[in-house]
Amino acid sequence: MNHSDAAYWSEDAASLSATLGSGPAGLSSPEAAERLVTFGENTAEEGARLSGLRLLLRQFESPLVLILVFAAALSLALREWSEAIIILAIVLGSSLLSFFQEYRASGAIEQLRRRLELTARVRRDGAEQTVPLRTIVPGDVVLLSAGNLIPADGLVLEAEDFLVSEATMTGESFPVEKRPGVVAPESPIAARSNAVFLGSSVRSGTATVLAVHTGRRTEFGAIAAHLRARAPDSDFVRGVRHFGGLLIRVMVLIVLFVLTMNVLLARPAIESVLFAAALAVGLSPELLPAIVSVTLSAGAQAMSRRGVLVHRLDAIEDLGGMEILCTDKTGTLTEGTMELRQTVDAAGEPSAEVRRLAFLNATFETGIGNPLDAAIAAAGQAAGLTTGGVTKIDEIPYDFARRRLTIVVAESERPGRHLIITKGAFPEVLAICTSVDAGDAQVPLDEGHRAKLATAFETAGRDGFRVLALASRDVEARPAYGHADEQGMCFRGLLLFHDPPKADAASAIRDLAALGIRTKVISGDNRYVTGHLARTVGLDPASMLTGEQLAALRDEALWHLAPRTDLFVEIDPQQKERIVRALQRMGHSVGYLGDGINDAPALHAADVGISVAGAVDVARESADIILLTPSLDSLRAGVEDGRRTFANTLKYISITTSANFGNMVSMALATPFLPFLPLAAKQILLNNFLSDIPSIAISADNVDAERIRQPQRWDIQEIQRFMVIFGLVSSAFDLLTFAALLLVFHAGEASFQTTWFLISLLTELAVVLLLRTRRPAWRSVPGPILLWSTVVVAAATLAIPFLGPASALFAFVPLSAAELVAVGGILAGYMAATEIAKAWFYRSVAGHRPPRRRRPRRRQK
């Protein structure tokens, strides 16, 4: 294939197709497969999952690991063979442990991404096929409709009322029309009216497009490659990174202090350097990124088993912290199965003619597929209606400003005449009517008729029916029609749809409320039908704000009204994002559940965007969480799983940082006063390795019910307080151990190091079981994997000094019965003191809730 980077928008469609080796029938499947190998997958990202080898090598990129490798090399140079082998073995063991967990986690996330991947319709082998978007190649003929994401840069071959949102490329907030043609080669992106670009989306209409550039060769890919920019991190990711950085900075200062003191005390230089290197690793939170990744991925897997797919891992924290859920009613609070119950004329009488006109309008519509049109078509077919003798002439697609759809048809028995049929929202259809059907004639639409129609509309809404209006106009035939032709219409009647509330909607809202989440309905439907539904599902129908009222409010007024309002009705698409931002402005963490084209801005703005598997492409791609079933009960289950995952992530962070801080203080205070090093380098590394094993199991730990009942947020101040208080408790018992060993047992170097190794490791293991819960430890059952891994490591710890080869290798000595009793006594005292400190901490210190920080929106996905 002779594929050039020329200005394809300036080429004739036929010649460009020939150049790309394509045509009206598209590519053959073998040719598409060959091009996929040549051009690679259609993604603008640097790469998907890291290869196993690359992930393994990444484990050795840490400066701390490199310090240990340097220490091992130094030992080898000095012929300290056993020291070098121990260091290298522990480095390898720790790296393999981290690699194994991260590899499993990345594999699980890759499987979830495959479940979430988008598809596109293409012509291949002369037939329409649906293929994964990542397999689109240059030369594919792509079929697009409203709601689709543009899968590649390409040339428009055919288009009908084709409007595209290109804000991500050009910054233009309004959709632009695209049509076939030829554009000058020097035209900027915004002026290429015959071309579409990866990263934009279809607002309305349909089109056939020839894919020219894919993946990183697209305009979007070129921008990403040029900037090498990464999406801004969430609060949670930034908090983890900054807190880890803080610990490392403190660790560096402590290590330098300890090293300096060893030099001043004239201790052996090589031994001091190895000690400092091991201390750096033992005190650093080196497993923090891996543990966070493993915990979040395990949570994502658990959520997927309950029908909740995670698009962005750190959205689990946002889901757990959600306080307000904004949702449409259709499909979440209602069954989402529209049924056309009645078609009535302007006088309120059943009308077969209104049914027929609605059937023609819905059947010929080709823009945005929706359940209302499907219900009309199904009812018409059931009544024996067909399109026989009727030809479609033109279509004026639905858009969210006009809120109506117009179809122009020609009927065989009326040559030279066309019939314009418009259906849509009642106010918007009534606004373009000047007459009303009175049965045997059309009469002027005066105020009396308008009042009667408004009463009929309101009555139907209060009875729970969703209502559309229908109008028509007979005109002389002409080739094309536009928005200007939607005037002077005759009001023909109303279409009444029934979408019953879900049986579990009321209980689902109560369950969410029990989790601290308030549900708010944002709907384009009228106030009457939404109020009827609210009464049914337990929301306050009087707590209502209409789109008209909202438009008249200043932002400051909306900030105060939005949190107290349950129902936002008759809302324009542009107002959805404004509502979300008003709630956020008042300090609330907001989730938004939407599945339509017009939901994308609100999904982006929300703290956590939620969509469903059947949503349009642009909504699914904008969302952070995908529900396999559009049910609030599924969302409730996802929130609970998200809170469990977040709680377990914070457990590791809190426990590890407090233990590390305690060890830092202990080392800094003890080193100047001890006649020898408190632990040898290899003993520190063994301690660190063994204590890491149970930490991996925290991701599968049980979570107390009260931790799930309230929204959770990343609170770095509380973690800092936790770190200091429990770190100091640990240090106090470390110093008590030092005093007992020196003053009571008069321990020598080997005995001192063996005893403190046991005490420091056993207390680290015990504290995991104690601080994993806010309850008294005996009233909370740990997860079986965490419990048994802790028990096994504790047993191995006690056995090591008594195992001849292992004891000799690490310079341990067997302890006397009195020393073992002392170990048990100090451990018991530490556990009791930790329980007392924990009760005091959660009663007196924790629970401070910092003011909500408004963050910049995380990214444009």
PDB file of N, CA and C in Angstrom, residues 32 524 740 801:
ATOM      1  N   ALA A  32      -6.775  -6.288   6.164  1.00  0.00           N
ATOM      2  CA  ALA A  32      -6.881  -5.551   7.421  1.00  0.00           C
ATOM      3  C   ALA A  32      -5.948  -6.135   8.470  1.00  0.00           C
ATOM      4  N   GLY A 524     -34.277  15.572  31.734  1.00  0.00           N
ATOM      5  CA  GLY A 524     -34.854  16.481  30.748  1.00  0.00           C
ATOM      6  C   GLY A 524     -36.365  16.363  30.683  1.00  0.00           C
ATOM      7  N   ALA A 740      16.560  -3.019  78.582  1.00  0.00           N
ATOM      8  CA  ALA A 740      16.517  -4.341  79.225  1.00  0.00           C
ATOM      9  C   ALA A 740      17.697  -5.198  78.793  1.00  0.00           C
ATOM     10  N   PRO A 801      16.614 -18.294  64.960  1.00  0.00           N
ATOM     11  CA  PRO A 801      17.816 -18.347  65.817  1.00  0.00           C
ATOM     12  C   PRO A 801      18.195 -19.754  66.265  1.00  0.00           C
TER      13      PRO A 801
END
